[in-house]
Amino acid sequence: MTRPLYMMSLRTQFDNLGDLTINAVLAACISARAPLVCLTDGVPQGYLAEFDALASRLGASDIRYASTLAGLYAAVGALCRNGIALTLSPGDIGSGRGWIRRGALAALSRIAPQWSTTLQVGASMADPAAGDARLFAHLLERGQPITVRDPVSLAAFARQGVEVPIVPDLAFALPCTSANGGRDGLIAMRKVNSIPFDSLRIAVRSLVSQMREAGLKPKLYCQVAQDANLHRRLAAELDLRMINLAGGRPGFDDAMGVYANAGAIVSNRLHSLLLAATAGATPYAFVGPGERKIAGVFEQAGLNGQIIRLDEAAQAGERLARRADLHHDRVAPAFERNARVLADFFDEAVRR
C-alpha cells in the first residue's frame, strides 16, 4: 500500500530539550510508517544534527530534510500521486503566523480533500483561538487525526463546541527503564506567575529537607535557558549545587546522564519529569495554584499520585522515600500503557 508524503516543520524552541525530544519522537513514529520530509528553514545546524541522531536512534527510517521551497516541490509531486499529510509539530503549535497556518490548511483541505491529511499529536491548547477551533472542527468532520494531550485542552475545545480526542504526550513513546537507584534528588523549576519567588523558595527549602531525609542529595537542575536565572538565585539563597545544561544546543545524552544518577526529580517542567522517568528517576510533578497542563497530563496518564502541590512540599518525604516502589508500581506501567495507546494511534492515523 502506498502512503502519503508527510511533512513537518522543525521550527521550534531550539534551546528546549523537551521540544527537541518530542519532535524527534514524532518524526520517528511517522517515518517508521510512511515517508517524511522535515522542513529545515531557519533551523540551526547543531540542532538539526542532534535531532537527526535522536530520531534515528528512536527508529526513524524514511526522513528527508529540505527547505520549504524544496518541500513545496515534493508536496506538489506527492499531491498528484499518493497525497500529502501535513504534520503540526508540537513545538510549532503555538508559534506566530497562526493565520497563515490556518489559512493554508483550510485551503488545502477544501481544494484537495481526498489527497490531503492533517495530523496533530502531542499538543496542549488550553486557550485555542476561535480560528483554530473552527479549523479543527472542519478537519475532524473529515475524520482527520487531530488530537490534544490533556483534559484541559479537551475542555477548552469543548467550550467552543468542538470534540477533540486525547492522545498521550509523545514522551510516553520513549522506552522506560526500571528505577535506577540513583542518589541525586533533582529539583527543576520554571518561573510561573502564580508562585511568588518567596513562596517557591520556601517550598524548595522544604523539598530539600525532605529529600535529605529520604536519603537523596538535592541538586538544582536546569535544561532550559530561560530557567537559568531562577535556578542561580535559588542556588545562592539555599546553598545548593546547580547542574546547568542550558545554553548551546540541547544535549539528549548529557541530560540522560544526569537523570541516570537521580533517584527522583521534582519539577514543574513536564518533559524534564518524563525524560527523567525514562532513565529510572521517579518523577514528582510540582504544581502551584492555577497550574493546569502538567497536572492534566499526569492525571490523564494515570500518574495523579505523583503530583506534589505547593502546600504539600513539607509532607513529600514519605513518597520520596518510596521512590523505587512508586516507579515500579506507577511510573513504568503508565509508560507501558500510554506507549501502547500511542502506537495504536500512529498505526491507525499514519497507516490509514
mmCIF file of C-alpha atoms in Angstrom:
data_model
loop_
_atom_site.group_PDB
_atom_site.id
_atom_site.type_symbol
_atom_site.label_atom_id
_atom_site.label_comp_id
_atom_site.label_asym_id
_atom_site.label_seq_id
_atom_site.Cartn_x
_atom_site.Cartn_y
_atom_site.Cartn_z
ATOM 1 C CA MET A 1 0.000 0.000 0.000
ATOM 2 C CA THR A 2 1.362 3.438 -0.906
ATOM 3 C CA ARG A 3 1.458 6.118 1.789
ATOM 4 C CA PRO A 4 1.019 9.866 1.501
ATOM 5 C CA LEU A 5 4.082 12.052 1.939
ATOM 6 C CA TYR A 6 4.188 13.506 5.460
ATOM 7 C CA MET A 7 5.616 16.981 6.011
ATOM 8 C CA MET A 8 6.751 18.517 9.294
ATOM 9 C CA SER A 9 8.339 21.848 10.182
ATOM 10 C CA LEU A 10 11.280 21.814 12.590
ATOM 11 C CA ARG A 11 10.885 25.454 13.602
ATOM 12 C CA THR A 12 10.548 25.295 17.367
ATOM 13 C CA GLN A 13 12.238 26.397 20.606
ATOM 14 C CA PHE A 14 15.797 25.475 19.744
ATOM 15 C CA ASP A 15 17.088 25.740 23.327
ATOM 16 C CA ASN A 16 14.426 23.417 24.764
ATOM 17 C CA LEU A 17 15.452 19.770 25.103
ATOM 18 C CA GLY A 18 11.852 18.736 25.675
ATOM 19 C CA ASP A 19 10.749 20.116 22.315
ATOM 20 C CA LEU A 20 13.738 18.512 20.597
ATOM 21 C CA THR A 21 12.848 15.150 22.080
ATOM 22 C CA ILE A 22 9.131 15.074 21.364
ATOM 23 C CA ASN A 23 9.688 16.317 17.815
ATOM 24 C CA ALA A 24 12.241 13.533 17.303
ATOM 25 C CA VAL A 25 9.748 11.026 18.726
ATOM 26 C CA LEU A 26 7.062 12.331 16.378
ATOM 27 C CA ALA A 27 9.385 12.080 13.384
ATOM 28 C CA ALA A 28 10.386 8.531 14.349
ATOM 29 C CA CYS A 29 6.776 7.403 14.843
ATOM 30 C CA ILE A 30 5.738 8.794 11.443
ATOM 31 C CA SER A 31 8.774 7.808 9.386
ATOM 32 C CA ALA A 32 8.644 4.220 10.639
ATOM 33 C CA ARG A 33 5.274 4.016 8.893
ATOM 34 C CA ALA A 34 5.418 6.493 5.972
ATOM 35 C CA PRO A 35 7.886 8.808 4.168
ATOM 36 C CA LEU A 36 8.521 12.097 5.972
ATOM 37 C CA VAL A 37 10.001 15.397 4.818
ATOM 38 C CA CYS A 38 11.249 17.730 7.569
ATOM 39 C CA LEU A 39 11.415 21.405 6.616
ATOM 40 C CA THR A 40 14.611 22.994 7.879
ATOM 41 C CA ASP A 41 14.410 26.702 7.062
ATOM 42 C CA GLY A 42 15.834 28.679 9.990
ATOM 43 C CA VAL A 43 16.938 25.563 11.892
ATOM 44 C CA PRO A 44 20.483 25.732 13.350
ATOM 45 C CA GLN A 45 22.802 23.009 12.074
ATOM 46 C CA GLY A 46 23.694 21.875 15.575
ATOM 47 C CA TYR A 47 20.044 21.404 16.455
ATOM 48 C CA LEU A 48 19.424 19.554 13.199
ATOM 49 C CA ALA A 49 22.322 17.179 13.868
ATOM 50 C CA GLU A 50 21.058 16.423 17.375
ATOM 51 C CA PHE A 51 17.511 15.940 16.073
ATOM 52 C CA ASP A 52 18.600 13.574 13.300
ATOM 53 C CA ALA A 53 20.751 11.482 15.632
ATOM 54 C CA LEU A 54 17.965 11.151 18.197
ATOM 55 C CA ALA A 55 15.242 10.397 15.631
ATOM 56 C CA SER A 56 17.443 7.697 14.083
ATOM 57 C CA ARG A 57 18.081 6.156 17.493
ATOM 58 C CA LEU A 58 14.334 6.056 18.106
ATOM 59 C CA GLY A 59 13.667 4.117 14.905
ATOM 60 C CA ALA A 60 13.239 6.756 12.185
ATOM 61 C CA SER A 61 13.652 5.079 8.809
ATOM 62 C CA ASP A 62 12.478 7.354 5.993
ATOM 63 C CA ILE A 63 13.253 11.030 6.683
ATOM 64 C CA ARG A 64 14.377 13.602 4.157
ATOM 65 C CA TYR A 65 15.424 17.144 5.060
ATOM 66 C CA ALA A 66 14.531 20.007 2.753
ATOM 67 C CA SER A 67 13.995 23.743 2.550
ATOM 68 C CA THR A 68 10.432 24.999 2.394
ATOM 69 C CA LEU A 69 10.757 25.578 -1.357
ATOM 70 C CA ALA A 70 12.101 22.074 -1.998
ATOM 71 C CA GLY A 71 9.428 20.688 0.292
ATOM 72 C CA LEU A 72 6.783 22.503 -1.750
ATOM 73 C CA TYR A 73 8.039 20.870 -4.929
ATOM 74 C CA ALA A 74 7.938 17.469 -3.217
ATOM 75 C CA ALA A 75 4.424 18.178 -1.958
ATOM 76 C CA VAL A 76 3.131 19.084 -5.403
ATOM 77 C CA GLY A 77 4.540 15.861 -6.809
ATOM 78 C CA ALA A 78 3.129 13.788 -3.961
ATOM 79 C CA LEU A 79 -0.242 15.501 -4.230
ATOM 80 C CA CYS A 80 -0.503 14.229 -7.788
ATOM 81 C CA ARG A 81 0.419 10.669 -6.759
ATOM 82 C CA ASN A 82 -0.327 9.450 -3.235
ATOM 83 C CA GLY A 83 -1.358 12.665 -1.469
ATOM 84 C CA ILE A 84 0.282 14.605 1.343
ATOM 85 C CA ALA A 85 -0.157 14.800 5.099
ATOM 86 C CA LEU A 86 0.769 17.974 6.968
ATOM 87 C CA THR A 87 2.026 17.453 10.493
ATOM 88 C CA LEU A 88 1.610 20.100 13.156
ATOM 89 C CA SER A 89 4.736 19.571 15.243
ATOM 90 C CA PRO A 90 4.200 20.095 18.996
ATOM 91 C CA GLY A 91 6.855 22.783 19.265
ATOM 92 C CA ASP A 92 5.283 24.718 16.413
ATOM 93 C CA ILE A 93 1.675 24.684 17.620
ATOM 94 C CA GLY A 94 1.575 27.977 19.449
ATOM 95 C CA SER A 95 4.029 29.906 17.307
ATOM 96 C CA GLY A 96 3.311 33.050 15.328
ATOM 97 C CA ARG A 97 1.776 33.303 11.887
ATOM 98 C CA GLY A 98 -1.110 31.132 13.047
ATOM 99 C CA TRP A 99 -3.396 32.745 10.497
ATOM 100 C CA ILE A 100 -1.071 31.590 7.693
ATOM 101 C CA ARG A 101 -1.098 28.020 9.014
ATOM 102 C CA ARG A 102 -4.881 28.002 9.431
ATOM 103 C CA GLY A 103 -5.443 29.513 6.016
ATOM 104 C CA ALA A 104 -3.112 27.114 4.235
ATOM 105 C CA LEU A 105 -4.577 24.040 5.909
ATOM 106 C CA ALA A 106 -8.151 25.170 5.364
ATOM 107 C CA ALA A 107 -7.498 25.925 1.698
ATOM 108 C CA LEU A 108 -5.735 22.615 1.099
ATOM 109 C CA SER A 109 -8.410 20.613 2.858
ATOM 110 C CA ARG A 110 -11.036 22.167 0.618
ATOM 111 C CA ILE A 111 -9.113 22.203 -2.683
ATOM 112 C CA ALA A 112 -7.850 18.616 -2.444
ATOM 113 C CA PRO A 113 -9.771 16.919 0.384
ATOM 114 C CA GLN A 114 -9.230 13.407 -0.942
ATOM 115 C CA TRP A 115 -5.450 13.890 -1.211
ATOM 116 C CA SER A 116 -4.606 15.782 1.966
ATOM 117 C CA THR A 117 -4.443 14.874 5.648
ATOM 118 C CA THR A 118 -3.562 16.927 8.711
ATOM 119 C CA LEU A 119 -2.058 15.279 11.793
ATOM 120 C CA GLN A 120 -1.769 16.801 15.247
ATOM 121 C CA VAL A 121 -0.475 14.878 18.251
ATOM 122 C CA GLY A 122 1.382 15.918 21.397
ATOM 123 C CA ALA A 123 -0.078 19.397 21.850
ATOM 124 C CA SER A 124 -1.667 21.267 24.720
ATOM 125 C CA MET A 125 -4.006 24.072 23.691
ATOM 126 C CA ALA A 126 -5.538 25.432 26.862
ATOM 127 C CA ASP A 127 -6.849 28.586 25.178
ATOM 128 C CA PRO A 128 -7.352 27.875 21.468
ATOM 129 C CA ALA A 129 -8.121 30.778 19.161
ATOM 130 C CA ALA A 130 -11.533 30.792 17.537
ATOM 131 C CA GLY A 131 -9.864 30.289 14.153
ATOM 132 C CA ASP A 132 -8.066 27.165 15.378
ATOM 133 C CA ALA A 133 -11.298 25.799 16.811
ATOM 134 C CA ARG A 134 -13.109 26.320 13.504
ATOM 135 C CA LEU A 135 -10.275 24.724 11.539
ATOM 136 C CA PHE A 136 -10.082 21.729 13.848
ATOM 137 C CA ALA A 137 -13.840 21.278 13.713
ATOM 138 C CA HIS A 138 -13.634 21.197 9.909
ATOM 139 C CA LEU A 139 -10.741 18.731 9.917
ATOM 140 C CA LEU A 140 -12.373 16.476 12.497
ATOM 141 C CA GLU A 141 -15.560 16.386 10.437
ATOM 142 C CA ARG A 142 -13.410 14.932 7.656
ATOM 143 C CA GLY A 143 -12.059 12.270 10.017
ATOM 144 C CA GLN A 144 -8.590 13.839 10.303
ATOM 145 C CA PRO A 145 -6.301 12.701 13.169
ATOM 146 C CA ILE A 146 -6.441 15.892 15.224
ATOM 147 C CA THR A 147 -5.795 15.391 18.950
ATOM 148 C CA VAL A 148 -4.734 17.084 22.179
ATOM 149 C CA ARG A 149 -2.840 15.553 25.088
ATOM 150 C CA ASP A 150 -4.690 16.663 28.231
ATOM 151 C CA PRO A 151 -8.187 17.201 29.683
ATOM 152 C CA VAL A 152 -7.688 20.971 29.994
ATOM 153 C CA SER A 153 -7.270 21.319 26.222
ATOM 154 C CA LEU A 154 -10.161 18.924 25.690
ATOM 155 C CA ALA A 155 -12.419 21.129 27.831
ATOM 156 C CA ALA A 156 -11.195 24.308 26.116
ATOM 157 C CA PHE A 157 -12.262 22.997 22.706
ATOM 158 C CA ALA A 158 -15.500 21.617 24.136
ATOM 159 C CA ARG A 159 -16.432 25.116 25.289
ATOM 160 C CA GLN A 160 -16.255 26.145 21.627
ATOM 161 C CA GLY A 161 -18.371 23.180 20.587
ATOM 162 C CA VAL A 162 -15.509 21.033 19.235
ATOM 163 C CA GLU A 163 -14.893 17.458 20.412
ATOM 164 C CA VAL A 164 -11.179 16.661 20.123
ATOM 165 C CA PRO A 165 -9.783 13.228 21.114
ATOM 166 C CA ILE A 166 -6.981 12.876 23.661
ATOM 167 C CA VAL A 167 -3.737 11.052 22.843
ATOM 168 C CA PRO A 168 -0.927 10.878 25.453
ATOM 169 C CA ASP A 169 2.160 13.069 25.424
ATOM 170 C CA LEU A 170 4.706 11.819 22.911
ATOM 171 C CA ALA A 171 7.364 11.314 25.597
ATOM 172 C CA PHE A 172 5.471 8.217 26.712
ATOM 173 C CA ALA A 173 6.629 6.543 23.491
ATOM 174 C CA LEU A 174 10.194 6.542 24.827
ATOM 175 C CA PRO A 175 11.492 3.302 26.378
ATOM 176 C CA CYS A 176 11.341 3.458 30.177
ATOM 177 C CA THR A 177 13.976 1.717 32.297
ATOM 178 C CA SER A 178 13.370 0.448 35.821
ATOM 179 C CA ALA A 179 14.175 2.524 38.906
ATOM 180 C CA ASN A 180 17.877 3.295 38.775
ATOM 181 C CA GLY A 181 18.760 3.562 42.461
ATOM 182 C CA GLY A 182 20.384 6.952 41.901
ATOM 183 C CA ARG A 183 21.199 9.101 44.923
ATOM 184 C CA ASP A 184 20.656 12.566 43.457
ATOM 185 C CA GLY A 185 17.373 14.354 44.051
ATOM 186 C CA LEU A 186 16.822 16.817 41.216
ATOM 187 C CA ILE A 187 14.750 19.980 41.589
ATOM 188 C CA ALA A 188 13.987 21.639 38.243
ATOM 189 C CA MET A 189 11.755 24.699 38.263
ATOM 190 C CA ARG A 190 10.449 27.245 35.814
ATOM 191 C CA LYS A 191 9.063 30.603 36.842
ATOM 192 C CA VAL A 192 5.285 30.761 36.948
ATOM 193 C CA ASN A 193 3.307 33.862 37.819
ATOM 194 C CA SER A 194 1.073 32.017 40.282
ATOM 195 C CA ILE A 195 4.024 31.253 42.607
ATOM 196 C CA PRO A 196 5.883 34.281 44.042
ATOM 197 C CA PHE A 197 9.609 33.718 44.472
ATOM 198 C CA ASP A 198 9.401 33.763 48.273
ATOM 199 C CA SER A 199 6.768 31.019 48.201
ATOM 200 C CA LEU A 200 8.839 28.996 45.760
ATOM 201 C CA ARG A 201 11.971 29.389 47.901
ATOM 202 C CA ILE A 202 10.110 28.160 50.981
ATOM 203 C CA ALA A 203 8.729 25.166 49.060
ATOM 204 C CA VAL A 204 12.127 24.282 47.596
ATOM 205 C CA ARG A 205 13.734 24.525 51.034
ATOM 206 C CA SER A 206 11.123 22.076 52.306
ATOM 207 C CA LEU A 207 11.754 19.741 49.366
ATOM 208 C CA VAL A 208 15.493 19.865 50.042
ATOM 209 C CA SER A 209 14.904 18.828 53.644
ATOM 210 C CA GLN A 210 12.510 16.053 52.628
ATOM 211 C CA MET A 211 14.947 14.739 50.027
ATOM 212 C CA ARG A 212 17.778 14.559 52.520
ATOM 213 C CA GLU A 213 15.604 12.667 54.984
ATOM 214 C CA ALA A 214 14.731 10.247 52.171
ATOM 215 C CA GLY A 215 18.429 9.549 51.502
ATOM 216 C CA LEU A 216 18.816 11.784 48.442
ATOM 217 C CA LYS A 217 21.350 14.500 47.654
ATOM 218 C CA PRO A 218 19.305 17.519 46.490
ATOM 219 C CA LYS A 219 20.568 19.426 43.449
ATOM 220 C CA LEU A 220 19.040 22.095 41.263
ATOM 221 C CA TYR A 221 18.860 21.110 37.605
ATOM 222 C CA CYS A 222 18.357 23.385 34.583
ATOM 223 C CA GLN A 223 17.995 22.284 30.950
ATOM 224 C CA VAL A 224 16.073 25.294 29.568
ATOM 225 C CA ALA A 225 17.921 28.594 29.173
ATOM 226 C CA GLN A 226 15.062 30.771 30.388
ATOM 227 C CA ASP A 227 15.095 28.945 33.747
ATOM 228 C CA ALA A 228 18.786 29.579 34.448
ATOM 229 C CA ASN A 229 18.468 32.842 36.388
ATOM 230 C CA LEU A 230 15.787 31.406 38.653
ATOM 231 C CA HIS A 231 17.983 28.410 39.447
ATOM 232 C CA ARG A 232 21.024 30.595 40.095
ATOM 233 C CA ARG A 233 19.037 32.647 42.588
ATOM 234 C CA LEU A 234 17.699 29.543 44.343
ATOM 235 C CA ALA A 235 21.182 28.014 44.401
ATOM 236 C CA ALA A 236 22.648 31.136 46.014
ATOM 237 C CA GLU A 237 19.921 31.586 48.616
ATOM 238 C CA LEU A 238 19.651 27.905 49.583
ATOM 239 C CA ASP A 239 23.321 26.966 49.165
ATOM 240 C CA LEU A 240 22.597 24.228 46.630
ATOM 241 C CA ARG A 241 24.641 22.830 43.782
ATOM 242 C CA MET A 242 23.229 23.639 40.348
ATOM 243 C CA ILE A 243 23.605 21.372 37.326
ATOM 244 C CA ASN A 244 23.210 23.639 34.298
ATOM 245 C CA LEU A 245 22.801 22.103 30.844
ATOM 246 C CA ALA A 246 21.203 25.225 29.361
ATOM 247 C CA GLY A 247 22.965 27.107 26.631
ATOM 248 C CA GLY A 248 24.164 25.883 23.269
ATOM 249 C CA ARG A 249 22.367 23.089 21.517
ATOM 250 C CA PRO A 250 20.273 20.643 23.562
ATOM 251 C CA GLY A 251 22.198 17.523 24.512
ATOM 252 C CA PHE A 252 19.969 14.488 24.956
ATOM 253 C CA ASP A 253 22.779 12.203 26.105
ATOM 254 C CA ASP A 254 24.059 14.819 28.561
ATOM 255 C CA ALA A 255 20.616 15.128 30.119
ATOM 256 C CA MET A 256 20.080 11.381 30.282
ATOM 257 C CA GLY A 257 23.450 11.052 32.023
ATOM 258 C CA VAL A 258 22.232 13.438 34.735
ATOM 259 C CA TYR A 259 18.917 11.612 35.060
ATOM 260 C CA ALA A 260 20.614 8.221 35.328
ATOM 261 C CA ASN A 261 22.199 9.368 38.607
ATOM 262 C CA ALA A 262 18.922 10.690 40.025
ATOM 263 C CA GLY A 263 16.591 8.634 42.146
ATOM 264 C CA ALA A 264 13.886 11.305 41.971
ATOM 265 C CA ILE A 265 13.030 14.576 40.273
ATOM 266 C CA VAL A 266 10.588 17.255 41.433
ATOM 267 C CA SER A 267 9.763 19.709 38.676
ATOM 268 C CA ASN A 268 7.142 21.857 37.003
ATOM 269 C CA ARG A 269 8.795 21.198 33.625
ATOM 270 C CA LEU A 270 6.746 18.416 32.026
ATOM 271 C CA HIS A 271 9.426 16.933 29.811
ATOM 272 C CA SER A 272 12.116 17.139 32.485
ATOM 273 C CA LEU A 273 9.819 14.883 34.504
ATOM 274 C CA LEU A 274 9.050 12.440 31.718
ATOM 275 C CA LEU A 275 12.588 12.225 30.331
ATOM 276 C CA ALA A 276 13.944 11.631 33.827
ATOM 277 C CA ALA A 277 11.375 8.880 34.335
ATOM 278 C CA THR A 278 12.620 7.041 31.247
ATOM 279 C CA ALA A 279 16.102 6.967 32.812
ATOM 280 C CA GLY A 280 14.771 5.407 36.014
ATOM 281 C CA ALA A 281 14.248 8.519 38.156
ATOM 282 C CA THR A 282 10.870 8.728 39.864
ATOM 283 C CA PRO A 283 9.042 11.905 38.737
ATOM 284 C CA TYR A 284 7.032 14.165 41.034
ATOM 285 C CA ALA A 285 5.134 16.974 39.315
ATOM 286 C CA PHE A 286 5.330 20.198 41.331
ATOM 287 C CA VAL A 287 2.041 22.042 40.877
ATOM 288 C CA GLY A 288 1.177 25.546 42.050
ATOM 289 C CA PRO A 289 -2.151 27.371 42.023
ATOM 290 C CA GLY A 290 -3.621 27.605 38.545
ATOM 291 C CA GLU A 291 -1.179 25.078 37.022
ATOM 292 C CA ARG A 292 -3.243 23.016 34.589
ATOM 293 C CA LYS A 293 -1.047 21.495 31.890
ATOM 294 C CA ILE A 294 1.244 19.270 33.952
ATOM 295 C CA ALA A 295 -1.485 18.168 36.352
ATOM 296 C CA GLY A 296 -3.756 17.391 33.406
ATOM 297 C CA VAL A 297 -1.119 15.342 31.565
ATOM 298 C CA PHE A 298 -0.185 13.412 34.717
ATOM 299 C CA GLU A 299 -3.802 12.705 35.626
ATOM 300 C CA GLN A 300 -4.631 11.600 32.082
ATOM 301 C CA ALA A 301 -1.593 9.301 32.097
ATOM 302 C CA GLY A 302 -2.558 7.676 35.385
ATOM 303 C CA LEU A 303 0.133 9.465 37.397
ATOM 304 C CA ASN A 304 -2.075 11.652 39.587
ATOM 305 C CA GLY A 305 -0.418 10.103 42.660
ATOM 306 C CA GLN A 306 2.881 11.630 41.518
ATOM 307 C CA ILE A 307 1.743 15.231 41.951
ATOM 308 C CA ILE A 308 3.135 17.394 44.767
ATOM 309 C CA ARG A 309 1.187 20.600 45.237
ATOM 310 C CA LEU A 310 2.770 23.797 46.517
ATOM 311 C CA ASP A 311 1.339 23.392 50.010
ATOM 312 C CA GLU A 312 2.404 19.729 50.181
ATOM 313 C CA ALA A 313 6.158 20.257 49.799
ATOM 314 C CA ALA A 314 6.820 19.784 53.508
ATOM 315 C CA GLN A 315 4.943 16.462 53.521
ATOM 316 C CA ALA A 316 6.596 14.880 50.475
ATOM 317 C CA GLY A 317 9.121 12.785 52.389
ATOM 318 C CA GLU A 318 7.121 9.548 52.556
ATOM 319 C CA ARG A 319 6.576 9.486 48.797
ATOM 320 C CA LEU A 320 10.195 10.388 48.116
ATOM 321 C CA ALA A 321 11.334 7.547 50.347
ATOM 322 C CA ARG A 322 9.142 5.114 48.386
ATOM 323 C CA ARG A 323 10.510 6.289 45.042
ATOM 324 C CA ALA A 324 11.699 2.890 43.768
ATOM 325 C CA ASP A 325 8.379 1.203 44.561
ATOM 326 C CA LEU A 326 6.430 4.067 43.014
ATOM 327 C CA HIS A 327 8.480 3.888 39.831
ATOM 328 C CA HIS A 328 7.845 0.156 39.591
ATOM 329 C CA ASP A 329 4.162 0.265 40.542
ATOM 330 C CA ARG A 330 3.033 3.522 38.916
ATOM 331 C CA VAL A 331 5.522 5.102 36.568
ATOM 332 C CA ALA A 332 6.738 2.165 34.477
ATOM 333 C CA PRO A 333 3.193 0.761 33.980
ATOM 334 C CA ALA A 334 1.974 4.235 32.946
ATOM 335 C CA PHE A 335 4.682 4.448 30.285
ATOM 336 C CA GLU A 336 3.903 0.946 29.031
ATOM 337 C CA ARG A 337 0.170 1.643 28.884
ATOM 338 C CA ASN A 338 0.470 5.026 27.177
ATOM 339 C CA ALA A 339 3.111 3.761 24.737
ATOM 340 C CA ARG A 340 0.586 1.192 23.518
ATOM 341 C CA VAL A 341 -2.019 3.931 23.060
ATOM 342 C CA LEU A 342 0.443 5.995 21.024
ATOM 343 C CA ALA A 343 1.484 3.014 18.881
ATOM 344 C CA ASP A 344 -2.158 2.197 18.149
ATOM 345 C CA PHE A 345 -2.842 5.835 17.300
ATOM 346 C CA PHE A 346 0.027 6.070 14.807
ATOM 347 C CA ASP A 347 -0.840 2.694 13.281
ATOM 348 C CA GLU A 348 -4.342 3.945 12.639
ATOM 349 C CA ALA A 349 -3.544 7.559 11.736
ATOM 350 C CA VAL A 350 -0.498 7.029 9.525
ATOM 351 C CA ARG A 351 -1.346 3.669 8.003
ATOM 352 C CA ARG A 352 -4.875 4.635 7.042
#
